[in-house]
PDB file of C-alpha atoms in Angstrom:
ATOM      1  CA  MET A 417      47.845  25.126  55.308  1.00  0.00           C
ATOM      2  CA  ALA A 418      49.928  26.501  52.462  1.00  0.00           C
ATOM      3  CA  CYS A 419      49.712  23.204  50.645  1.00  0.00           C
ATOM      4  CA  THR A 420      45.961  23.119  51.076  1.00  0.00           C
ATOM      5  CA  TYR A 421      45.577  26.646  49.772  1.00  0.00           C
ATOM      6  CA  THR A 422      47.770  25.876  46.800  1.00  0.00           C
ATOM      7  CA  ARG A 423      45.608  22.853  45.931  1.00  0.00           C
ATOM      8  CA  ARG A 424      42.423  24.920  46.162  1.00  0.00           C
ATOM      9  CA  VAL A 425      43.863  27.612  43.906  1.00  0.00           C
ATOM     10  CA  GLY A 426      44.970  24.971  41.380  1.00  0.00           C
ATOM     11  CA  MET A 427      41.532  23.317  41.364  1.00  0.00           C
ATOM     12  CA  THR A 428      39.834  26.679  40.916  1.00  0.00           C
ATOM     13  CA  ALA A 429      42.101  27.572  38.012  1.00  0.00           C
ATOM     14  CA  GLY A 430      41.525  24.195  36.366  1.00  0.00           C
ATOM     15  CA  ALA A 431      37.767  24.558  36.727  1.00  0.00           C
ATOM     16  CA  CYS A 432      37.909  27.990  35.131  1.00  0.00           C
ATOM     17  CA  VAL A 433      39.930  26.723  32.199  1.00  0.00           C
ATOM     18  CA  PHE A 434      37.565  23.768  31.699  1.00  0.00           C
ATOM     19  CA  SER A 435      34.518  26.043  31.816  1.00  0.00           C
ATOM     20  CA  ALA A 436      36.118  28.387  29.302  1.00  0.00           C
ATOM     21  CA  ILE A 437      36.769  25.494  26.909  1.00  0.00           C
ATOM     22  CA  ILE A 438      33.167  24.301  27.156  1.00  0.00           C
ATOM     23  CA  ALA A 439      31.857  27.833  26.614  1.00  0.00           C
ATOM     24  CA  THR A 440      34.043  28.229  23.536  1.00  0.00           C
ATOM     25  CA  CYS A 441      32.775  24.963  22.063  1.00  0.00           C
ATOM     26  CA  VAL A 442      29.174  25.937  22.704  1.00  0.00           C
ATOM     27  CA  MET A 443      29.681  29.343  21.074  1.00  0.00           C
ATOM     28  CA  GLN A 444      31.158  27.685  17.990  1.00  0.00           C
ATOM     29  CA  LEU A 445      28.043  25.520  17.496  1.00  0.00           C
ATOM     30  CA  PRO A 446      25.371  26.950  15.189  1.00  0.00           C
ATOM     31  CA  ALA A 447      22.967  28.864  17.345  1.00  0.00           C
ATOM     32  CA  SER A 448      19.964  28.048  15.127  1.00  0.00           C
ATOM     33  CA  ALA A 449      20.457  24.271  14.777  1.00  0.00           C
ATOM     34  CA  LYS A 450      17.459  22.361  16.069  1.00  0.00           C
ATOM     35  CA  PRO A 451      17.497  18.556  16.163  1.00  0.00           C
ATOM     36  CA  GLY A 452      14.579  16.266  15.401  1.00  0.00           C
ATOM     37  CA  ASN A 453      13.330  18.021  12.232  1.00  0.00           C
ATOM     38  CA  LEU A 454      13.818  15.059   9.877  1.00  0.00           C
ATOM     39  CA  ARG A 455      10.452  13.674   8.787  1.00  0.00           C
ATOM     40  CA  VAL A 456       9.682  10.183   7.484  1.00  0.00           C
ATOM     41  CA  ILE A 457       7.431   9.911   4.422  1.00  0.00           C
ATOM     42  CA  THR A 458       5.304   6.802   3.854  1.00  0.00           C
ATOM     43  CA  ASP A 459       2.499   5.722   1.540  1.00  0.00           C
ATOM     44  CA  GLY A 460       0.055   6.995   4.116  1.00  0.00           C
ATOM     45  CA  ASN A 461       1.290  10.586   4.403  1.00  0.00           C
ATOM     46  CA  TRP A 462       3.075  11.255   1.115  1.00  0.00           C
ATOM     47  CA  GLU A 463       0.397  13.742   0.019  1.00  0.00           C
ATOM     48  CA  ASP A 464       1.689  16.132   2.687  1.00  0.00           C
ATOM     49  CA  ILE A 465       4.606  16.993   0.409  1.00  0.00           C
ATOM     50  CA  LEU A 466       2.217  18.462  -2.180  1.00  0.00           C
ATOM     51  CA  THR A 467       1.944  21.636  -0.094  1.00  0.00           C
ATOM     52  CA  GLY A 468       4.852  23.782   1.064  1.00  0.00           C
ATOM     53  CA  GLU A 469       8.541  23.376   0.294  1.00  0.00           C
ATOM     54  CA  TRP A 470      10.299  20.045   0.776  1.00  0.00           C
ATOM     55  CA  MET A 471      13.643  18.342   0.311  1.00  0.00           C
ATOM     56  CA  ILE A 472      13.197  14.574   0.168  1.00  0.00           C
ATOM     57  CA  GLU A 473      15.864  11.887   0.176  1.00  0.00           C
ATOM     58  CA  PHE A 474      15.138   8.404  -1.161  1.00  0.00           C
ATOM     59  CA  PHE A 475      17.516   5.865   0.345  1.00  0.00           C
ATOM     60  CA  ALA A 476      17.978   2.215   1.229  1.00  0.00           C
ATOM     61  CA  PRO A 477      19.685   0.944   4.397  1.00  0.00           C
ATOM     62  CA  TRP A 478      21.975  -1.389   2.432  1.00  0.00           C
ATOM     63  CA  CYS A 479      23.210   1.389   0.070  1.00  0.00           C
ATOM     64  CA  PRO A 480      26.813   2.526   0.921  1.00  0.00           C
ATOM     65  CA  ALA A 481      26.319   5.945  -0.713  1.00  0.00           C
ATOM     66  CA  CYS A 482      23.148   6.437   1.325  1.00  0.00           C
ATOM     67  CA  GLN A 483      25.004   5.540   4.494  1.00  0.00           C
ATOM     68  CA  GLN A 484      27.634   8.177   3.721  1.00  0.00           C
ATOM     69  CA  LEU A 485      24.997  10.817   3.002  1.00  0.00           C
ATOM     70  CA  GLN A 486      22.895  10.143   6.100  1.00  0.00           C
ATOM     71  CA  PRO A 487      24.991  12.201   8.609  1.00  0.00           C
ATOM     72  CA  VAL A 488      25.062  15.154   6.219  1.00  0.00           C
ATOM     73  CA  TRP A 489      21.336  14.889   5.655  1.00  0.00           C
ATOM     74  CA  ASN A 490      20.685  14.840   9.402  1.00  0.00           C
ATOM     75  CA  GLU A 491      22.752  18.009   9.826  1.00  0.00           C
ATOM     76  CA  PHE A 492      20.894  19.635   6.967  1.00  0.00           C
ATOM     77  CA  ALA A 493      17.575  18.709   8.597  1.00  0.00           C
ATOM     78  CA  GLU A 494      18.533  20.733  11.677  1.00  0.00           C
ATOM     79  CA  TRP A 495      18.323  23.895   9.546  1.00  0.00           C
ATOM     80  CA  GLY A 496      14.970  23.080   8.020  1.00  0.00           C
ATOM     81  CA  GLU A 497      12.892  25.200  10.367  1.00  0.00           C
ATOM     82  CA  ASP A 498      15.088  28.279   9.933  1.00  0.00           C
ATOM     83  CA  LEU A 499      15.051  27.914   6.147  1.00  0.00           C
ATOM     84  CA  GLY A 500      11.296  27.336   6.063  1.00  0.00           C
ATOM     85  CA  VAL A 501      11.679  24.003   4.303  1.00  0.00           C
ATOM     86  CA  ASN A 502      10.647  20.503   5.371  1.00  0.00           C
ATOM     87  CA  ILE A 503      13.419  17.891   5.290  1.00  0.00           C
ATOM     88  CA  ALA A 504      12.260  14.309   4.822  1.00  0.00           C
ATOM     89  CA  LYS A 505      13.478  10.859   3.877  1.00  0.00           C
ATOM     90  CA  VAL A 506      11.917   7.757   2.295  1.00  0.00           C
ATOM     91  CA  ASP A 507      13.097   4.189   2.798  1.00  0.00           C
ATOM     92  CA  VAL A 508      12.405   2.568  -0.569  1.00  0.00           C
ATOM     93  CA  THR A 509      12.676  -0.929   0.912  1.00  0.00           C
ATOM     94  CA  GLU A 510       9.747  -0.176   3.197  1.00  0.00           C
ATOM     95  CA  GLN A 511       7.799   2.024   0.749  1.00  0.00           C
ATOM     96  CA  PRO A 512       7.910   0.361  -2.694  1.00  0.00           C
ATOM     97  CA  GLY A 513       4.857   2.316  -3.809  1.00  0.00           C
ATOM     98  CA  LEU A 514       6.713   5.618  -3.414  1.00  0.00           C
ATOM     99  CA  SER A 515       9.690   4.161  -5.231  1.00  0.00           C
ATOM    100  CA  GLY A 516       7.474   3.507  -8.249  1.00  0.00           C
ATOM    101  CA  ARG A 517       5.574   6.765  -7.889  1.00  0.00           C
ATOM    102  CA  PHE A 518       8.808   8.804  -8.156  1.00  0.00           C
ATOM    103  CA  ILE A 519      10.555   6.391 -10.583  1.00  0.00           C
ATOM    104  CA  ILE A 520      13.588   5.863  -8.355  1.00  0.00           C
ATOM    105  CA  THR A 521      16.305   4.241 -10.480  1.00  0.00           C
ATOM    106  CA  ALA A 522      19.383   5.268  -8.462  1.00  0.00           C
ATOM    107  CA  LEU A 523      20.194   5.684  -4.780  1.00  0.00           C
ATOM    108  CA  PRO A 524      20.337   8.053  -3.107  1.00  0.00           C
ATOM    109  CA  THR A 525      17.894  10.268  -5.019  1.00  0.00           C
ATOM    110  CA  ILE A 526      16.926  13.735  -3.788  1.00  0.00           C
ATOM    111  CA  TYR A 527      13.861  15.680  -4.872  1.00  0.00           C
ATOM    112  CA  HIS A 528      12.915  19.281  -4.211  1.00  0.00           C
ATOM    113  CA  CYS A 529       9.199  20.022  -4.061  1.00  0.00           C
ATOM    114  CA  LYS A 530       7.565  23.448  -4.025  1.00  0.00           C
ATOM    115  CA  ASP A 531       3.757  23.474  -3.875  1.00  0.00           C
ATOM    116  CA  GLY A 532       3.407  20.260  -5.870  1.00  0.00           C
ATOM    117  CA  ALA A 533       6.139  21.025  -8.456  1.00  0.00           C
ATOM    118  CA  PHE A 534       8.916  18.421  -8.247  1.00  0.00           C
ATOM    119  CA  ARG A 535      12.518  18.945  -9.306  1.00  0.00           C
ATOM    120  CA  ARG A 536      15.315  16.444  -9.094  1.00  0.00           C
ATOM    121  CA  TYR A 537      18.397  17.649  -7.234  1.00  0.00           C
ATOM    122  CA  GLN A 538      21.629  16.717  -9.018  1.00  0.00           C
ATOM    123  CA  GLY A 539      24.180  18.970  -7.321  1.00  0.00           C
ATOM    124  CA  ALA A 540      26.890  18.312  -4.753  1.00  0.00           C
ATOM    125  CA  ARG A 541      25.844  16.545  -1.574  1.00  0.00           C
ATOM    126  CA  SER A 542      27.284  18.566   1.249  1.00  0.00           C
ATOM    127  CA  LYS A 543      25.422  20.516   3.898  1.00  0.00           C
ATOM    128  CA  ASP A 544      26.588  23.868   2.550  1.00  0.00           C
ATOM    129  CA  ASP A 545      25.443  22.934  -0.963  1.00  0.00           C
ATOM    130  CA  PHE A 546      22.021  21.965   0.336  1.00  0.00           C
ATOM    131  CA  LEU A 547      21.757  25.200   2.305  1.00  0.00           C
ATOM    132  CA  SER A 548      22.747  27.373  -0.640  1.00  0.00           C
ATOM    133  CA  PHE A 549      20.370  25.450  -2.913  1.00  0.00           C
ATOM    134  CA  ILE A 550      17.467  26.463  -0.681  1.00  0.00           C
ATOM    135  CA  ASP A 551      18.669  29.856   0.528  1.00  0.00           C
ATOM    136  CA  GLU A 552      19.653  31.127  -2.937  1.00  0.00           C
ATOM    137  CA  LYS A 553      16.679  29.415  -4.622  1.00  0.00           C
ATOM    138  CA  LYS A 554      18.827  27.588  -7.112  1.00  0.00           C
ATOM    139  CA  TRP A 555      15.961  25.166  -7.654  1.00  0.00           C
ATOM    140  CA  GLN A 556      14.285  27.786  -9.849  1.00  0.00           C
ATOM    141  CA  SER A 557      16.784  27.082 -12.626  1.00  0.00           C
ATOM    142  CA  ILE A 558      15.776  23.390 -12.769  1.00  0.00           C
ATOM    143  CA  GLU A 559      12.990  22.261 -15.056  1.00  0.00           C
ATOM    144  CA  PRO A 560      10.170  20.681 -13.007  1.00  0.00           C
ATOM    145  CA  VAL A 561       8.926  17.187 -13.667  1.00  0.00           C
ATOM    146  CA  SER A 562       6.157  17.016 -16.273  1.00  0.00           C
ATOM    147  CA  SER A 563       2.622  16.733 -14.954  1.00  0.00           C
ATOM    148  CA  TRP A 564       2.294  13.450 -16.851  1.00  0.00           C
ATOM    149  CA  PHE A 565       5.029  11.980 -14.664  1.00  0.00           C
ATOM    150  CA  GLY A 566       4.131  13.792 -11.460  1.00  0.00           C
ATOM    151  CA  PRO A 567       3.637  11.586  -8.399  1.00  0.00           C
ATOM    152  CA  SER A 568      -0.077  12.418  -8.257  1.00  0.00           C
ATOM    153  CA  SER A 569      -0.775  11.673 -11.943  1.00  0.00           C
ATOM    154  CA  PHE A 570      -2.762   8.665 -13.138  1.00  0.00           C
ATOM    155  CA  LEU A 571       0.320   7.122 -14.737  1.00  0.00           C
ATOM    156  CA  MET A 572       2.340   7.305 -11.532  1.00  0.00           C
ATOM    157  CA  ASN A 573      -0.586   5.972  -9.508  1.00  0.00           C
ATOM    158  CA  ALA A 574      -0.614   2.956 -11.788  1.00  0.00           C
ATOM    159  CA  MET A 575       3.156   2.625 -11.459  1.00  0.00           C
ATOM    160  CA  SER A 576       2.862   2.758  -7.672  1.00  0.00           C
ATOM    161  CA  ALA A 577       0.219   0.019  -7.729  1.00  0.00           C
ATOM    162  CA  LEU A 578       2.478  -2.096  -9.954  1.00  0.00           C
ATOM    163  CA  PHE A 579       5.405  -1.747  -7.540  1.00  0.00           C
ATOM    164  CA  LYS A 580       3.162  -2.650  -4.614  1.00  0.00           C
ATOM    165  CA  LEU A 581       1.937  -5.703  -6.502  1.00  0.00           C
ATOM    166  CA  SER A 582       5.508  -6.798  -7.217  1.00  0.00           C
ATOM    167  CA  MET A 583       6.393  -6.463  -3.533  1.00  0.00           C
ATOM    168  CA  PHE A 584       3.271  -8.447  -2.591  1.00  0.00           C
ATOM    169  CA  ILE A 585       4.269 -11.218  -5.000  1.00  0.00           C
ATOM    170  CA  ARG A 586       7.749 -11.242  -3.502  1.00  0.00           C
ATOM    171  CA  HIS A 587       6.339 -11.598   0.012  1.00  0.00           C
ATOM    172  CA  CYS A 588       4.098 -14.437  -1.169  1.00  0.00           C
ATOM    173  CA  HIS A 589       7.076 -16.160  -2.790  1.00  0.00           C
ATOM    174  CA  ASN A 590       9.099 -15.877   0.401  1.00  0.00           C
ATOM    175  CA  TYR A 591       6.194 -17.221   2.434  1.00  0.00           C
ATOM    176  CA  LEU A 592       5.732 -20.215   0.123  1.00  0.00           C
ATOM    177  CA  THR A 593       9.416 -21.110   0.020  1.00  0.00           C
ATOM    178  CA  GLU A 594      10.452 -20.292   3.599  1.00  0.00           C
ATOM    179  CA  GLN A 595       7.339 -20.953   5.670  1.00  0.00           C
ATOM    180  CA  LEU A 596       5.586 -23.711   3.734  1.00  0.00           C
ATOM    181  CA  GLY A 597       8.698 -25.328   2.264  1.00  0.00           C
ATOM    182  CA  VAL A 598       7.500 -25.176  -1.346  1.00  0.00           C
ATOM    183  CA  PRO A 599      10.370 -25.559  -3.867  1.00  0.00           C
ATOM    184  CA  VAL A 600      11.366 -22.510  -5.823  1.00  0.00           C
ATOM    185  CA  TRP A 601      10.259 -24.062  -9.110  1.00  0.00           C
ATOM    186  CA  GLY A 602       6.929 -24.924  -7.506  1.00  0.00           C
ATOM    187  CA  SER A 603       6.434 -21.327  -6.420  1.00  0.00           C
ATOM    188  CA  PHE A 604       7.239 -20.106  -9.934  1.00  0.00           C
ATOM    189  CA  GLY A 605       4.773 -22.618 -11.368  1.00  0.00           C
ATOM    190  CA  ILE A 606       2.025 -21.407  -9.044  1.00  0.00           C
ATOM    191  CA  PHE A 607       2.583 -17.798 -10.044  1.00  0.00           C
ATOM    192  CA  ALA A 608       2.698 -18.726 -13.750  1.00  0.00           C
ATOM    193  CA  LEU A 609      -0.609 -20.579 -13.474  1.00  0.00           C
ATOM    194  CA  ALA A 610      -2.190 -17.719 -11.525  1.00  0.00           C
ATOM    195  CA  THR A 611      -0.963 -15.240 -14.156  1.00  0.00           C
ATOM    196  CA  LEU A 612      -2.428 -17.349 -16.970  1.00  0.00           C
ATOM    197  CA  ILE A 613      -5.821 -17.722 -15.291  1.00  0.00           C
ATOM    198  CA  SER A 614      -6.030 -14.054 -14.338  1.00  0.00           C
ATOM    199  CA  GLY A 615      -5.103 -13.060 -17.908  1.00  0.00           C
ATOM    200  CA  LEU A 616      -7.844 -15.258 -19.377  1.00  0.00           C
ATOM    201  CA  VAL A 617     -10.450 -13.944 -16.953  1.00  0.00           C
ATOM    202  CA  LEU A 618      -9.428 -10.346 -17.573  1.00  0.00           C
ATOM    203  CA  GLY A 619      -9.532 -10.886 -21.340  1.00  0.00           C
ATOM    204  CA  LEU A 620     -13.055 -12.337 -21.181  1.00  0.00           C
ATOM    205  CA  VAL A 621     -14.231  -9.467 -19.017  1.00  0.00           C
ATOM    206  CA  LEU A 622     -12.798  -6.916 -21.444  1.00  0.00           C
ATOM    207  CA  VAL A 623     -14.442  -8.663 -24.405  1.00  0.00           C
ATOM    208  CA  PHE A 624     -17.830  -8.678 -22.678  1.00  0.00           C
ATOM    209  CA  ILE A 625     -17.488  -5.022 -21.768  1.00  0.00           C
ATOM    210  CA  ALA A 626     -16.478  -4.105 -25.328  1.00  0.00           C
ATOM    211  CA  ASP A 627     -19.418  -6.037 -26.839  1.00  0.00           C
ATOM    212  CA  PHE A 628     -21.832  -4.445 -24.404  1.00  0.00           C
ATOM    213  CA  ALA A 629     -20.547  -0.919 -24.844  1.00  0.00           C
ATOM    214  CA  PHE A 630     -19.873  -1.103 -28.606  1.00  0.00           C
ATOM    215  CA  PRO A 631     -22.103  -3.815 -30.141  1.00  0.00           C
ATOM    216  CA  SER A 632     -21.199  -4.981 -33.631  1.00  0.00           C
ATOM    217  CA  ARG A 633     -23.268  -3.455 -36.469  1.00  0.00           C
ATOM    218  CA  ARG A 634     -22.475  -6.102 -39.078  1.00  0.00           C
ATOM    219  CA  PHE A 635     -25.520  -8.141 -38.211  1.00  0.00           C
ATOM    220  CA  ALA A 636     -27.867  -5.164 -38.070  1.00  0.00           C
ATOM    221  CA  PRO A 637     -30.455  -4.852 -40.896  1.00  0.00           C
ATOM    222  CA  ASN A 638     -29.419  -2.717 -43.874  1.00  0.00           C
ATOM    223  CA  TYR A 639     -25.887  -2.374 -42.449  1.00  0.00           C
ATOM    224  CA  HIS A 640     -24.240  -2.534 -45.863  1.00  0.00           C
ATOM    225  CA  HIS A 641     -26.864  -0.248 -47.395  1.00  0.00           C
ATOM    226  CA  ARG A 642     -26.069   2.483 -44.896  1.00  0.00           C
ATOM    227  CA  LYS A 643     -22.417   2.437 -45.894  1.00  0.00           C
ATOM    228  CA  LEU A 644     -23.158   2.878 -49.661  1.00  0.00           C
ATOM    229  CA  PRO A 645     -24.170   6.075 -51.483  1.00  0.00           C
ATOM    230  CA  ALA A 646     -27.843   6.601 -52.290  1.00  0.00           C
ATOM    231  CA  GLY A 647     -27.453   5.735 -55.996  1.00  0.00           C
ATOM    232  CA  GLN A 648     -25.720   2.453 -55.290  1.00  0.00           C
ATOM    233  CA  VAL A 649     -28.356   1.587 -52.710  1.00  0.00           C
ATOM    234  CA  ARG A 650     -31.103   1.998 -55.333  1.00  0.00           C
ATOM    235  CA  LEU A 651     -29.227  -0.166 -57.835  1.00  0.00           C
ATOM    236  CA  LEU A 652     -28.642  -2.819 -55.201  1.00  0.00           C
ATOM    237  CA  GLN A 653     -32.341  -2.773 -54.300  1.00  0.00           C
ATOM    238  CA  GLN A 654     -33.311  -3.234 -57.964  1.00  0.00           C
ATOM    239  CA  LEU A 655     -30.928  -6.170 -58.278  1.00  0.00           C
ATOM    240  CA  GLU A 656     -32.447  -7.768 -55.214  1.00  0.00           C
ATOM    241  CA  ASP A 657     -35.957  -7.254 -56.585  1.00  0.00           C
ATOM    242  CA  GLU A 658     -34.956  -8.815 -59.935  1.00  0.00           C
ATOM    243  CA  GLN A 659     -33.408 -11.779 -58.125  1.00  0.00           C
ATOM    244  CA  GLU A 660     -36.600 -12.252 -56.130  1.00  0.00           C
ATOM    245  CA  ALA A 661     -38.677 -12.095 -59.350  1.00  0.00           C
ATOM    246  CA  ASP A 662     -36.390 -14.633 -61.034  1.00  0.00           C
ATOM    247  CA  GLY A 663     -36.736 -16.853 -58.008  1.00  0.00           C
ATOM    248  CA  GLU A 664     -40.543 -16.726 -58.218  1.00  0.00           C
ATOM    249  CA  GLU A 665     -40.458 -17.615 -61.948  1.00  0.00           C
ATOM    250  CA  GLU A 666     -38.156 -20.556 -61.219  1.00  0.00           C
ATOM    251  CA  ASP A 667     -40.594 -21.718 -58.562  1.00  0.00           C
ATOM    252  CA  ASP A 668     -43.457 -21.537 -61.067  1.00  0.00           C
ATOM    253  CA  ASP A 669     -41.414 -23.464 -63.620  1.00  0.00           C
ATOM    254  CA  ASP A 670     -40.590 -26.047 -61.007  1.00  0.00           C
ATOM    255  CA  ASP A 671     -44.274 -26.398 -60.167  1.00  0.00           C
ATOM    256  CA  GLU A 672     -45.190 -26.874 -63.855  1.00  0.00           C
ATOM    257  CA  TYR A 673     -42.384 -29.361 -64.328  1.00  0.00           C
ATOM    258  CA  SER A 674     -43.407 -31.330 -61.278  1.00  0.00           C
ATOM    259  CA  GLY A 675     -47.048 -31.354 -62.492  1.00  0.00           C
ATOM    260  CA  LYS A 676     -46.039 -32.710 -65.904  1.00  0.00           C
ATOM    261  CA  THR A 677     -43.872 -35.302 -64.252  1.00  0.00           C
ATOM    262  CA  GLU A 678     -46.815 -36.536 -62.211  1.00  0.00           C
ATOM    263  CA  GLU A 679     -48.961 -36.762 -65.377  1.00  0.00           C
ATOM    264  CA  TRP A 680     -46.245 -38.744 -67.143  1.00  0.00           C
ATOM    265  CA  GLN A 681     -45.973 -41.089 -64.179  1.00  0.00           C
ATOM    266  CA  ARG A 682     -49.750 -41.611 -64.194  1.00  0.00           C
ATOM    267  CA  ALA A 683     -49.784 -42.272 -67.928  1.00  0.00           C
ATOM    268  CA  ASP A 684     -46.952 -44.756 -67.602  1.00  0.00           C
ATOM    269  CA  GLY A 685     -48.840 -46.461 -64.796  1.00  0.00           C
ATOM    270  CA  ALA A 686     -51.990 -46.779 -66.949  1.00  0.00           C
ATOM    271  CA  ASP A 687     -49.988 -48.311 -69.809  1.00  0.00           C
ATOM    272  CA  VAL A 688     -48.479 -50.816 -67.435  1.00  0.00           C
ATOM    273  CA  LEU A 689     -51.932 -51.803 -66.170  1.00  0.00           C
ATOM    274  CA  ARG A 690     -53.228 -52.210 -69.743  1.00  0.00           C
ATOM    275  CA  ARG A 691     -50.301 -54.428 -70.666  1.00  0.00           C
ATOM    276  CA  ARG A 692     -50.864 -56.587 -67.605  1.00  0.00           C
ATOM    277  CA  GLY A 693     -54.556 -56.926 -68.492  1.00  0.00           C
ATOM    278  CA  VAL A 694     -53.759 -57.990 -72.026  1.00  0.00           C
ATOM    279  CA  GLY A 695     -51.308 -60.567 -70.779  1.00  0.00           C
ATOM    280  CA  VAL A 696     -53.897 -62.086 -68.464  1.00  0.00           C
ATOM    281  CA  LEU A 697     -56.442 -62.407 -71.255  1.00  0.00           C
ATOM    282  CA  GLU A 698     -53.914 -64.144 -73.498  1.00  0.00           C
ATOM    283  CA  GLU A 699     -53.157 -66.713 -70.823  1.00  0.00           C
ATOM    284  CA  ASP A 700     -56.883 -67.513 -70.347  1.00  0.00           C
ATOM    285  CA  THR A 701     -57.334 -68.137 -74.007  1.00  0.00           C
TER     286      THR A 701
END
């Protein structure tokens, strides 16, 4: 019985110690940390970041620096709700349009967005640095991205379309070479021919549009007269009138000359007939 009691007391003491350790660990955890606050931004929902405050990470799965940052970013995302900021990430390999829209040239890249104003974060990459950046509003000291290069501008929309087109061409190249067995040089030749044809068609379309919208005035009547001063226009008109008068006189002279020529030809013909008649009479005699 004593042995049994001793075992029970030992088990009870061990359970108490174990419970105390667990309670201590739980108390040391941040009481406000809430998992599952990391959002994923795609081409379909990227306009959500234009309202509110956001911290956005652009990463690639194959990037070693991105892999090192990912645990820290996940911990930072747990504080997003308490800080009143949305924490998000963008996989540039899956979203090439967003990569072009934000001009991502290095990985990982972090942007802070406040009501459509974007600022590039270039500080240290620890959880405490991220928290102080938001809590102390250090982003206010950073110059925002110009509206010309904002993700919603026309220029960045065109850049996004260009990146999407490049990814589409890459997928087509992979399909031709891997699925259909087309040689690499054959795939390049197909794309070169398609580029040439599309360029010619686009050039013709632009020329037609330009001619229709802005027709040439060189063949319009009195085009050159409209470009000259009034005095020069009068002089030019007089010169044209004199040239027309000279042309009419030359025509009259030509008519007179042609008439005289016909008379000479007739006279010559009569002389020839007379000579022939005289010759005939001489032979008869």
